Short mmCIF file of C-alpha atoms in Angstrom, two decimals:
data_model
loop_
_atom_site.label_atom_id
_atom_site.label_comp_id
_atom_site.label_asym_id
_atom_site.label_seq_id
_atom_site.Cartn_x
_atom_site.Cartn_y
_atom_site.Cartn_z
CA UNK K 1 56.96 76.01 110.28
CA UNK K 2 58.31 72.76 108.44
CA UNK K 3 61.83 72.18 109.44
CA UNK K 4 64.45 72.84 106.99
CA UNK K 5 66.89 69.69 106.54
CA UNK K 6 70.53 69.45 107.52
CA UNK K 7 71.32 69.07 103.47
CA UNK K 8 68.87 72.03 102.57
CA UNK K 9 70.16 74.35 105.75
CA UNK K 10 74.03 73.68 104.46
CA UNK K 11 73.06 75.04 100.93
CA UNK K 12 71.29 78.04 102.32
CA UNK K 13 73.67 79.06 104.69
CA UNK K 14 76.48 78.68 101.90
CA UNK K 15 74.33 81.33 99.80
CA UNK K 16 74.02 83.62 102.70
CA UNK K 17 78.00 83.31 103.00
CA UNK K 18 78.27 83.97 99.27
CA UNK K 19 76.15 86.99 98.84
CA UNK K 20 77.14 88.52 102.16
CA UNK K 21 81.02 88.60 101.17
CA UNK K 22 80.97 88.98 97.55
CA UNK K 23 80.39 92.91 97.70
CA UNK K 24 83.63 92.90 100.14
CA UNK K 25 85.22 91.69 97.66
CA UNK K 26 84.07 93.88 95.36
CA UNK K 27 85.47 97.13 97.09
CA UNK K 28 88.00 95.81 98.85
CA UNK K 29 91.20 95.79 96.21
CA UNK K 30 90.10 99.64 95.35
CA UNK K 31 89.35 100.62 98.91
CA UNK K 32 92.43 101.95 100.25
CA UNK K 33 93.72 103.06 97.29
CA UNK K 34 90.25 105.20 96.44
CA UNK K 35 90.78 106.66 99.82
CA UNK K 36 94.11 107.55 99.03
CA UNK K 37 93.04 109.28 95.81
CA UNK K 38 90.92 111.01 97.30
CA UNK K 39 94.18 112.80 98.86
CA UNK K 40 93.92 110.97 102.46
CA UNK K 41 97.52 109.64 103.56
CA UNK K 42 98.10 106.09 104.50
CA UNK K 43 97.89 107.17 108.11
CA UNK K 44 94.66 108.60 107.71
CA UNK K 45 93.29 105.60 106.04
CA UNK K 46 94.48 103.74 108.69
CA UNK K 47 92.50 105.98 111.05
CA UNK K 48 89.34 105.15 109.11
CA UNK K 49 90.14 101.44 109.56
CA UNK K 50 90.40 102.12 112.95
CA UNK K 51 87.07 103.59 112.80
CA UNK K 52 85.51 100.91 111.21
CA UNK K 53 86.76 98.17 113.57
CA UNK K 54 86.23 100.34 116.93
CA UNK K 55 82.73 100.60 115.86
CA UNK K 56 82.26 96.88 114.98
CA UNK K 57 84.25 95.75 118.51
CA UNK K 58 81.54 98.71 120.47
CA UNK K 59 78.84 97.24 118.62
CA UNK K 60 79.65 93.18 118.70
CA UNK K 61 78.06 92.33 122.17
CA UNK K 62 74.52 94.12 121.80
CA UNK K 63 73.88 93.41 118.39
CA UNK K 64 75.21 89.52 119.08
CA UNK K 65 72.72 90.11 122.61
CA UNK K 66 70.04 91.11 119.60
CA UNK K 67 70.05 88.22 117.55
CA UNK K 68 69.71 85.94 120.12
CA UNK K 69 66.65 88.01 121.58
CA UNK K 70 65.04 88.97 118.65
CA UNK K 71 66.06 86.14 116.08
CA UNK K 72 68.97 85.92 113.20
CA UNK K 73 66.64 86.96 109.87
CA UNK K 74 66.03 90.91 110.82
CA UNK K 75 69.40 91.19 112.19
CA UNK K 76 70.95 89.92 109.19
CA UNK K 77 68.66 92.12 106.45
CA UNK K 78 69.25 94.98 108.67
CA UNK K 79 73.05 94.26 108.28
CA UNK K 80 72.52 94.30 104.75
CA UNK K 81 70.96 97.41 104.04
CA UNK K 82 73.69 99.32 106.17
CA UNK K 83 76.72 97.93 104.48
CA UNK K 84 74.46 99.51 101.47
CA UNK K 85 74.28 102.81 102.87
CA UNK K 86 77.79 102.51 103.43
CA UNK K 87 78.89 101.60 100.04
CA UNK K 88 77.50 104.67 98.21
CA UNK K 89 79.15 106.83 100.76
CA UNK K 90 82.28 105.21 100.41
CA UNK K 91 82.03 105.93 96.83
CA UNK K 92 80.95 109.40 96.43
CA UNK K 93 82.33 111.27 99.50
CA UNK K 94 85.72 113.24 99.44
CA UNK K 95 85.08 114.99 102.98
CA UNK K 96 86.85 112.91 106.00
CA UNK K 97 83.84 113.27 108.25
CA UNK K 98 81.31 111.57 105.96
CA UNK K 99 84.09 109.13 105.22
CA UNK K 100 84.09 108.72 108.82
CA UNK K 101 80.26 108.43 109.30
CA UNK K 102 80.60 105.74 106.52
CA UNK K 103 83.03 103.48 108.49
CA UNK K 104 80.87 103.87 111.17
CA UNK K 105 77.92 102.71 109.26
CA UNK K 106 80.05 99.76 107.30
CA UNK K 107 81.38 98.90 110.70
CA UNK K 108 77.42 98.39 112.17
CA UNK K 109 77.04 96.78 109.86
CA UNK K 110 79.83 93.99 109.72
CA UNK K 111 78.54 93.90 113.80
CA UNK K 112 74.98 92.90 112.99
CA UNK K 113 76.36 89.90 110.61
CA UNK K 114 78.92 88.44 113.11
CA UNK K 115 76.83 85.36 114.40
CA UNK K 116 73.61 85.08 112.85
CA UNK K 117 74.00 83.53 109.68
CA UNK K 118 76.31 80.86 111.34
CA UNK K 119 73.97 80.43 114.14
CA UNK K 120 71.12 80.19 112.26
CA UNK K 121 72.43 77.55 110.37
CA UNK K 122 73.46 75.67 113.53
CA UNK K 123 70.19 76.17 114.72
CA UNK K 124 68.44 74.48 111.74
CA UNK K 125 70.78 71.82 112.00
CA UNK K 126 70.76 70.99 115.76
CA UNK K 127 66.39 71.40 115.28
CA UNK K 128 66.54 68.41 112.50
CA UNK K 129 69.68 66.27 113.09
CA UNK K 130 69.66 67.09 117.50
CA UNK K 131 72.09 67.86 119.28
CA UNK K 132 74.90 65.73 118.19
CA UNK K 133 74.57 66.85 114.53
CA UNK K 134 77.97 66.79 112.70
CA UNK K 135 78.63 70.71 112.11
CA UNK K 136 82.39 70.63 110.35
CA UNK K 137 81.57 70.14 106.99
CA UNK K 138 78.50 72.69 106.81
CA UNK K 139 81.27 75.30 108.67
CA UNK K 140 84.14 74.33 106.16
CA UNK K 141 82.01 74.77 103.21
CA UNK K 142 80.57 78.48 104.62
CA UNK K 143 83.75 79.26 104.60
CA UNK K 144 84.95 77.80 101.60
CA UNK K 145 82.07 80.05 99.83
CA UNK K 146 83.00 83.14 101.44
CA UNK K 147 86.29 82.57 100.05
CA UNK K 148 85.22 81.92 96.60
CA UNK K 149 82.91 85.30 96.92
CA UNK K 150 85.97 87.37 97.95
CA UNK K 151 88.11 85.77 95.34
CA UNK K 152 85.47 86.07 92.50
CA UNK K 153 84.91 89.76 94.04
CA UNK K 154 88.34 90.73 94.11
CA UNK K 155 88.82 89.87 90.56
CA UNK K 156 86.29 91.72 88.94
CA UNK K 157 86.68 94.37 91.71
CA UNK K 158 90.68 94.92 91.20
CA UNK K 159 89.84 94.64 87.26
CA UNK K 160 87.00 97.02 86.71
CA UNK K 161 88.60 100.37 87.04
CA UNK K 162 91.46 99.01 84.63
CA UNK K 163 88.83 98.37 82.03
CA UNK K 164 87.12 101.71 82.32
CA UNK K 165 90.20 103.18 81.63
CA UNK K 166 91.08 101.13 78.88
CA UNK K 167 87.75 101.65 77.17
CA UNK K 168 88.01 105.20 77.58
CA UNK K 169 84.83 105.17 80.25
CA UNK K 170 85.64 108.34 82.47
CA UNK K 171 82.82 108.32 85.46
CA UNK K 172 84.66 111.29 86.99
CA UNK K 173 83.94 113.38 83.90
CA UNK K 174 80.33 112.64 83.79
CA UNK K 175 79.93 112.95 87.47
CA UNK K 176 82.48 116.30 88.27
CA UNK K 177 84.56 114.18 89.94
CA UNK K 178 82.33 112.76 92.63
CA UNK K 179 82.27 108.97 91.58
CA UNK K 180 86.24 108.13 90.27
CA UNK K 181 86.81 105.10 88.21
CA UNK K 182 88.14 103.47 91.71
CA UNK K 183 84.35 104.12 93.39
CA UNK K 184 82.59 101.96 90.53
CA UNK K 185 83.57 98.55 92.33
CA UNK K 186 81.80 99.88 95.46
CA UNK K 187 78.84 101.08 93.81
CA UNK K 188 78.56 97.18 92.40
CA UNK K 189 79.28 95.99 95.90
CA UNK K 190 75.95 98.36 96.91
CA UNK K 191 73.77 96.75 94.26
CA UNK K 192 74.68 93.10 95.90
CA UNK K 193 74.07 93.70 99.10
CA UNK K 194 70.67 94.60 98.33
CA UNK K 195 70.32 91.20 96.41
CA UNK K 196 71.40 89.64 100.08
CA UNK K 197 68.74 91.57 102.05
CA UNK K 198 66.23 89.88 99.57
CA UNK K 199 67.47 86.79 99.94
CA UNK K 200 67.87 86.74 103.60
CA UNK K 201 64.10 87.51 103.59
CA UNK K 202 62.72 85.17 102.00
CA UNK K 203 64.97 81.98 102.05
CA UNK K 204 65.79 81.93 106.12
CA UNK K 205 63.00 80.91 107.91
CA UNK K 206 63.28 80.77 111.90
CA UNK K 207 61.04 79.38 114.47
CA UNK K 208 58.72 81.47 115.02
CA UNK K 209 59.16 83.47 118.17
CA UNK K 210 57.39 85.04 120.89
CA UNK K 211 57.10 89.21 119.35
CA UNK K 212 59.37 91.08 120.51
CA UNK K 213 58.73 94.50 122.64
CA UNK K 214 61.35 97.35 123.36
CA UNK K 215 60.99 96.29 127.26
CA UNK K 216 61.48 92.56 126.48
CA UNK K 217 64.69 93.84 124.26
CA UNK K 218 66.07 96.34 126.30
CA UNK K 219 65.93 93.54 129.21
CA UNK K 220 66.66 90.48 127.08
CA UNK K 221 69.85 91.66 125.24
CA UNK K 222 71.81 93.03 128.12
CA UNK K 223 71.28 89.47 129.59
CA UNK K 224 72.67 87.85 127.10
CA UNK K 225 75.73 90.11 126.57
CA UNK K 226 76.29 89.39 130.21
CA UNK K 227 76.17 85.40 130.09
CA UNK K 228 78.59 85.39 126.67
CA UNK K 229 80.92 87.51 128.67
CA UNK K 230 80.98 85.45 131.47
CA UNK K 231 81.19 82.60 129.61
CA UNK K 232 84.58 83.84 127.99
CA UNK K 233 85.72 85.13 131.51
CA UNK K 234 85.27 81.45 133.44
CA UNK K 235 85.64 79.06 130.27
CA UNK K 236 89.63 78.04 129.87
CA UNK K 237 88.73 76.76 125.86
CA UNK K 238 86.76 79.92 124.85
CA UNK K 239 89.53 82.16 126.51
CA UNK K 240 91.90 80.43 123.91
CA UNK K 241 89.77 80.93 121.29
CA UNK K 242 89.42 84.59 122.11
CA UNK K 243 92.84 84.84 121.96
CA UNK K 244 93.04 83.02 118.67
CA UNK K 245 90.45 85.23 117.23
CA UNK K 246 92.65 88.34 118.36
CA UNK K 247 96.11 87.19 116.57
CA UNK K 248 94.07 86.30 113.65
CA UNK K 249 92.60 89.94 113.44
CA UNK K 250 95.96 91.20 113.66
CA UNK K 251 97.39 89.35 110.42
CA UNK K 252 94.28 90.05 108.66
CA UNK K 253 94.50 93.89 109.28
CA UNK K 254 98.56 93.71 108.45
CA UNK K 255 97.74 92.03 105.18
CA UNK K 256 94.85 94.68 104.08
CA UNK K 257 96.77 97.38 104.69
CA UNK K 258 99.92 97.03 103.93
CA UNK K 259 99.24 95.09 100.98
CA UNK K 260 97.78 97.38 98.51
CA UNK K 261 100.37 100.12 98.83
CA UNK K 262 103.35 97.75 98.32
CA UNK K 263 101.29 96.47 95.04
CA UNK K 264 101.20 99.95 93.76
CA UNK K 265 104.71 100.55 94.27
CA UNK K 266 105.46 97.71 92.58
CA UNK K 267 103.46 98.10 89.42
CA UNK K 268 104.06 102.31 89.16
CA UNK K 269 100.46 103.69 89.50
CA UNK K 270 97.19 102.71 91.88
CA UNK K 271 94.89 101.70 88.70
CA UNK K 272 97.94 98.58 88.03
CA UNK K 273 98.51 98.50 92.16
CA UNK K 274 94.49 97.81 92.33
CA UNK K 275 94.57 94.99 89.61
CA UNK K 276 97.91 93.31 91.23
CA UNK K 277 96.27 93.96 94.59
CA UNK K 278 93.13 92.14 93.34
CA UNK K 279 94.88 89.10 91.74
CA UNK K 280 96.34 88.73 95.19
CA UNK K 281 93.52 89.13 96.78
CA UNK K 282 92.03 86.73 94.75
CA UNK K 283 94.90 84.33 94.74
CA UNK K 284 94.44 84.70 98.60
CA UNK K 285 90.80 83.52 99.29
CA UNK K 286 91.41 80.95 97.20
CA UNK K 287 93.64 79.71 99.57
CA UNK K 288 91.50 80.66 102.26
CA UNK K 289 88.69 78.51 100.76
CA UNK K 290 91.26 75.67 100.11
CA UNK K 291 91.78 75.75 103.64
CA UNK K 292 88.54 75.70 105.16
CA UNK K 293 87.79 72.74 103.04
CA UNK K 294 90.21 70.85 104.28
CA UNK K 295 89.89 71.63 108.06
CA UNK K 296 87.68 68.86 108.48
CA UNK K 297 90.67 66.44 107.19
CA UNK K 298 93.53 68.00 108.59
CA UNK K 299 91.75 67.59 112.15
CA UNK K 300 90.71 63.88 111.33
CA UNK K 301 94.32 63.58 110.72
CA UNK K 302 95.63 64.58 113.75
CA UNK K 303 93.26 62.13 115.58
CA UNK K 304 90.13 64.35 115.44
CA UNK K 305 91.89 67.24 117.46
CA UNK K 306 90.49 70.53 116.57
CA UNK K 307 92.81 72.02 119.14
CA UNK K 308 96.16 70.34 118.01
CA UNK K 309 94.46 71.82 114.28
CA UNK K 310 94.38 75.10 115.08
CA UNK K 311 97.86 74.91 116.55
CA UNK K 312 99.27 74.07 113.09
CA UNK K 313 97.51 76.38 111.40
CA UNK K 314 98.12 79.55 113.57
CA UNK K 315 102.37 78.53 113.42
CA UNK K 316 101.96 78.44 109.55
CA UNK K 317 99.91 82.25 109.55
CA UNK K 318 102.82 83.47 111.90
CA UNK K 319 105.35 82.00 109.01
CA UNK K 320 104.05 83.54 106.52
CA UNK K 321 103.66 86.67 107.98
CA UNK K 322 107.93 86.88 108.77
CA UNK K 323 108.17 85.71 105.89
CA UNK K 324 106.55 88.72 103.78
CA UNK K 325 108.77 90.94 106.51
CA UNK K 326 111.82 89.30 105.82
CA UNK K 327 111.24 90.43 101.84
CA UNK K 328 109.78 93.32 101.97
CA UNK K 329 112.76 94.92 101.46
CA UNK K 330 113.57 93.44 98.44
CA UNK K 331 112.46 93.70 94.67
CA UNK K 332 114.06 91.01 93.10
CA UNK K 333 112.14 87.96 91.56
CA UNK K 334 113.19 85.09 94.20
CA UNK K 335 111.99 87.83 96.79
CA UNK K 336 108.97 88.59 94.98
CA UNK K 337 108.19 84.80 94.61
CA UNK K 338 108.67 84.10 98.83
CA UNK K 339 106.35 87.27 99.44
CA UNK K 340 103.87 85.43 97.28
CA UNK K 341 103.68 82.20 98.93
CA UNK K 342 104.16 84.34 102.47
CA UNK K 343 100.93 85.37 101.57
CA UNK K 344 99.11 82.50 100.49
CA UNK K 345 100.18 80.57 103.09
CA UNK K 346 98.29 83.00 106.20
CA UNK K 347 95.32 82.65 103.77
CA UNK K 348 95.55 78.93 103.69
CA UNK K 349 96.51 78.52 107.47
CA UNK K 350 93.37 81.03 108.61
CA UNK K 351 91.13 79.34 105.72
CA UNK K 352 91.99 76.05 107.60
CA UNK K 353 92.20 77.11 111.73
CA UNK K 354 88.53 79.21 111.32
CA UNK K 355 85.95 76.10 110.71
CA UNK K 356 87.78 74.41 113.55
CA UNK K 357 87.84 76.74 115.62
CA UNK K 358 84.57 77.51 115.45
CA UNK K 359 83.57 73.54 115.78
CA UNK K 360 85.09 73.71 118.84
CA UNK K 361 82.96 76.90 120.03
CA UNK K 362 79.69 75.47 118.82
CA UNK K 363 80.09 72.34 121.18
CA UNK K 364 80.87 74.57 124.16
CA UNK K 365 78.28 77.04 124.04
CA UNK K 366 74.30 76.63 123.90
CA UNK K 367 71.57 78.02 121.28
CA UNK K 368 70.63 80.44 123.62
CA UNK K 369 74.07 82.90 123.51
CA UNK K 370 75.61 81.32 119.96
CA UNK K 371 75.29 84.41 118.41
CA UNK K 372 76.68 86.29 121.52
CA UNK K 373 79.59 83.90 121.72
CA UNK K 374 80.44 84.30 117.63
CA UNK K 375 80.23 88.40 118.92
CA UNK K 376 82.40 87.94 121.81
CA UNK K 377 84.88 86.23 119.35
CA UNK K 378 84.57 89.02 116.45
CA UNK K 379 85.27 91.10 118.88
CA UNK K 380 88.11 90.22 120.01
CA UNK K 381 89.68 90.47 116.52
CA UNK K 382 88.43 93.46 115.35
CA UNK K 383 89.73 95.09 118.62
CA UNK K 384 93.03 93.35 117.78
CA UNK K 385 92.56 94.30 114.07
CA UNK K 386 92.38 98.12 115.08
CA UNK K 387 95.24 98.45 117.36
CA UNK K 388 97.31 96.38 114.77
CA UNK K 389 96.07 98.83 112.15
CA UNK K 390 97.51 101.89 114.15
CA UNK K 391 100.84 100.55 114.71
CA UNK K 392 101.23 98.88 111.21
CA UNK K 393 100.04 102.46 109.96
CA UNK K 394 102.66 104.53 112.24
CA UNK K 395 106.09 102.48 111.59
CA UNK K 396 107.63 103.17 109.39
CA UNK K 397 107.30 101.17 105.67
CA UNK K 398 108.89 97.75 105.27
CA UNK K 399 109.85 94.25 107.57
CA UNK K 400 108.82 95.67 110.96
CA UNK K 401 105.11 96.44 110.53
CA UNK K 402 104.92 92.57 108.52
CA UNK K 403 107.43 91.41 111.61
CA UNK K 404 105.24 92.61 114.17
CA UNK K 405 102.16 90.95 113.41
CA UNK K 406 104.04 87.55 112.68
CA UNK K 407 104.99 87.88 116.53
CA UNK K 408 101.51 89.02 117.26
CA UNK K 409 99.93 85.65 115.88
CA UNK K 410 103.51 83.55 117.03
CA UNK K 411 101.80 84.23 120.29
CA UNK K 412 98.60 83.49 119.52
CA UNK K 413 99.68 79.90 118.46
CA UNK K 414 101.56 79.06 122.06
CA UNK K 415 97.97 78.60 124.19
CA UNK K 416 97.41 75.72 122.07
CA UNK K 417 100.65 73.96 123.48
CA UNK K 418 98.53 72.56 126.26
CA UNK K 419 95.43 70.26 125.92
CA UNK K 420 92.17 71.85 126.74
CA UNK K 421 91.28 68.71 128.66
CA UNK K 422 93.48 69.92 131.52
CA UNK K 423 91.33 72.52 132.11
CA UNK K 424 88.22 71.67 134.04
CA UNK K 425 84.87 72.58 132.47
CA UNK K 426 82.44 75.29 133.82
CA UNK K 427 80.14 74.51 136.59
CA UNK K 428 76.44 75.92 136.24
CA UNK K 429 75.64 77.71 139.46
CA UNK K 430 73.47 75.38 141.40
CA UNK K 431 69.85 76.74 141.85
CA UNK K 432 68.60 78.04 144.95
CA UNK K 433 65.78 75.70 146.67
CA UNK K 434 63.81 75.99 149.75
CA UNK K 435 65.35 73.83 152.03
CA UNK K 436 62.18 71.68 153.22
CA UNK K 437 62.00 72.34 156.94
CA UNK K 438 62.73 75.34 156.98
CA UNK K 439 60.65 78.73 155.92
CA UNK K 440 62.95 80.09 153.14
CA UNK K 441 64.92 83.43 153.50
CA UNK K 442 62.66 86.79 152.96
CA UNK K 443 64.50 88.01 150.39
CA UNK K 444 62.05 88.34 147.55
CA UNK K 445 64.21 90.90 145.44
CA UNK K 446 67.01 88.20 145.22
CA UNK K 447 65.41 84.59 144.18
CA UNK K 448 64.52 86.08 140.90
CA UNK K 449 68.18 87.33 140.49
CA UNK K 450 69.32 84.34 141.51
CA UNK K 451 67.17 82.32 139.24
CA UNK K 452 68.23 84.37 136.39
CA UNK K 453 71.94 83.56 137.12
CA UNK K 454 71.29 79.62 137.28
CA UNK K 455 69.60 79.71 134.28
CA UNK K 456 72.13 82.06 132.37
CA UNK K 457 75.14 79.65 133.83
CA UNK K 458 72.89 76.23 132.40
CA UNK K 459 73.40 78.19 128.70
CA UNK K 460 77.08 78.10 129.54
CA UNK K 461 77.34 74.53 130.04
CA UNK K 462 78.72 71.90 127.67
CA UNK K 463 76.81 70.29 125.80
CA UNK K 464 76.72 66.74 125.71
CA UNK K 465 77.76 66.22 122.25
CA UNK K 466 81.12 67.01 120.66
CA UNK K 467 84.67 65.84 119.18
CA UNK K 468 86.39 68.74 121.52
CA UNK K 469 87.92 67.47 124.56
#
């Protein structure tokens, strides 16, 4: 296989972003308020979140432990085509247990694509440029196009039951009530992400790779789950990264939820809550995208310091976030107007912190547990994400559910106060050799354990290139 160039790989992987986050787009201004059609109550819906994200965190390791084994393409189709499954449940079902069983789906889903596309695309990279490749820009502008995808998806998603009802189009007459005007967005989203299995097919070619057998799987993942865990366990920068990762999860979750229901009260009705929902949505990932393309220059500014970077960034989510608590309750315009740029500015500080973050993780870790690293990391803020959900979802409405995750992130944003470079980097295990005049222990059930841990503590190692400390 002809190796894919660093200019070619960038474009690719900016598709992949594109097509993979468009459909969440798509359903996400109607999804809680379809759910609460449907006659769920905000705490249930919250329950369903929870769901969703306790499914992803369960799921992160092995199916991070997967692509690494068994390669980034069939992990990221398979992805794909359970997100569609998802999406026609989500839009047709009215019972809380197939609800349920389509988080759960949706949520294996959003675990299979946590790694692969981004590690393929470091991959390529690394293969055609080596080791020292610059990575920043590719990252930003990945990010950047997931942020256009939500923002173009959250238009037309927020819009389209609006327009149905303005042109008279009913789907819940046609259909006795099983597809709502709200479910049409999601039944879009289903139609893309089988446009993104296609794609991931057939423009995402991978080295090819020894075939993989249900032994060689069943050995290979649990390996690698175990080396990206120890790797966060030992590793002072990843740990703060973790923890980075978890604050983040917790605005994110505050701002989904709480979001769409203060929208609706505002406008009067969920079709005009979806559509001011969706404008903020949009409004939002077009911060985030902002961001991200600037995280390369906001780090060169600060001397190249992806650390001191994220710092700023996380401080300017945790403002935002108090400040949408401090007017939540209030209706008047100045209010409205702080709430507003509350909003945009988490979207533009987590738009900027996530491609250096993520810089910095690539130049710790090695090919051979990327994936499982970008895992260990999703998983720490969708666990985060899903505890925030049930306590934003059981206070009661206004500043305190907004106030808590502002302290959540606050706190997040202190283990950047100290330099990374204070912290001494991770040792691989030494191998164990023969010493040469002596006959070796008789312990033949141990050398190949202990090979296996030398050689899973050489993937942990820096690597030699890097602007991190």
């Amino acid at each position: 296989m002809s190796l894919l160039s660093p200019e070619t790989a960038r474009r690719r992987f900016t598709a992949t972003a594109f097509l993979f986050w468009l459909p969440v787009g798509l359903y996400l201004p109607s999804q809680v308020l379809l759910l609460t059609e449907r006659g769920l109550s905000l705490a249930t819906v919250a329950g369903l979140f929870a769901v969703y994200s306790l499914t992803v965190a369960a799921l992160e390791l092995p199916t991070g432990g997967l692509s690494d084994v068994i390669g980034r393409r069939p992990v990221l189709a398979a992805s794909g085509a359970l997100n569609l499954g998802a999406l026609l449940l989500v839009s047709t079902a009215s019972s809380l247990w197939v609800l349920g069983a389509a988080m759960l789906l949706l949520g294996a889903g959003r675990a299979l694509s946590s790694g692969p596309a981004e590690a393929w695309y470091v991959d390529t990279v690394q293969a055609a440029a080596g080791p020292d490749a610059e990575l920043r820009t590719g990252l930003a502008r990945g990010g950047s196009a997931s942020a256009a995808a939500l923002a173009v998806g959250t238009l037309a998603g927020g819009s389209l039951p609006l327009l149905l009802d303005r042109i008279g189009a009913d789907p819940s007459r046609i259909t006795g009530g099983v597809v709502l005007p709200l479910s049409v967005p999601s039944m879009l989203a289903a139609v893309v992400c089988a446009v993104f299995v296609g794609y991931v097919l057939t423009a995402l070619p991978e080295p090819p790779r020894p075939p993989a057998t249900v032994a060689g799987i069943l050995r290979g993942v649990p390996d690698t789950v175990r080396t990206g865990v120890r790797l966060g366990a030992r590793d002072g920068l990843v740990r703060r990264l973790l923890l980075t990762a978890a604050a983040s999860g917790a605005a994110l979750c505050a701002v989904e939820l709480l979001t769409p229901p203060r929208a609706a009260a505002a406008t009067g009705g969920s079709e005009s809550g979806a559509v001011l929902f969706a404008v903020l949505a949009c409004a939002g990932f077009v911060c985030t995208g902002a961001g991200s393309h600037l995280a390369p220059a906001v780090a060169r500014r600060l001397g190249g310091r992806g650390d001191r970077a994220v710092l700023l960034c996380m401080v300017a989510c945790a403002s935002g976030l108090l400040l949408l608590g401090a007017t939540a309750g209030s209706a008047s315009p100045v209010a409205s107007v702080l709430a507003v740029c509350g909003y945009a500015l988490v979207y533009l500080a987590l738009g900027c912190a996530g491609p250096n973050e993520n810089d910095l993780l690539h130049r710790r870790v090695g090919g051979t547990v990327r994936a499982t690293a970008l895992s260990v990391q999703s998983l720490a803020l969708q666990l985060t994400g899903a505890l925030a959900g049930l306590a934003a979802g059981a206070l009661p409405a206004g500043p305190l559910p907004w106030l808590l995750a502002g302290a959540v992130v606050l706190g997040g944003a202190t283990v950047w106060l100290r330099s990374p470079s204070a912290e001494p980097e991770p040792e691989p295990e030494p191998k164990q050799l023969p010493e040469p005049r002596q006959e070796p222990k008789q312990e033949p059930k141990q050398e190949p354990e202990q090979e296996q841990e030398a050689a899973e503590a050489d993937t942990a190692a820096v690597t030699p290139s890097g602007t991190g400390p």
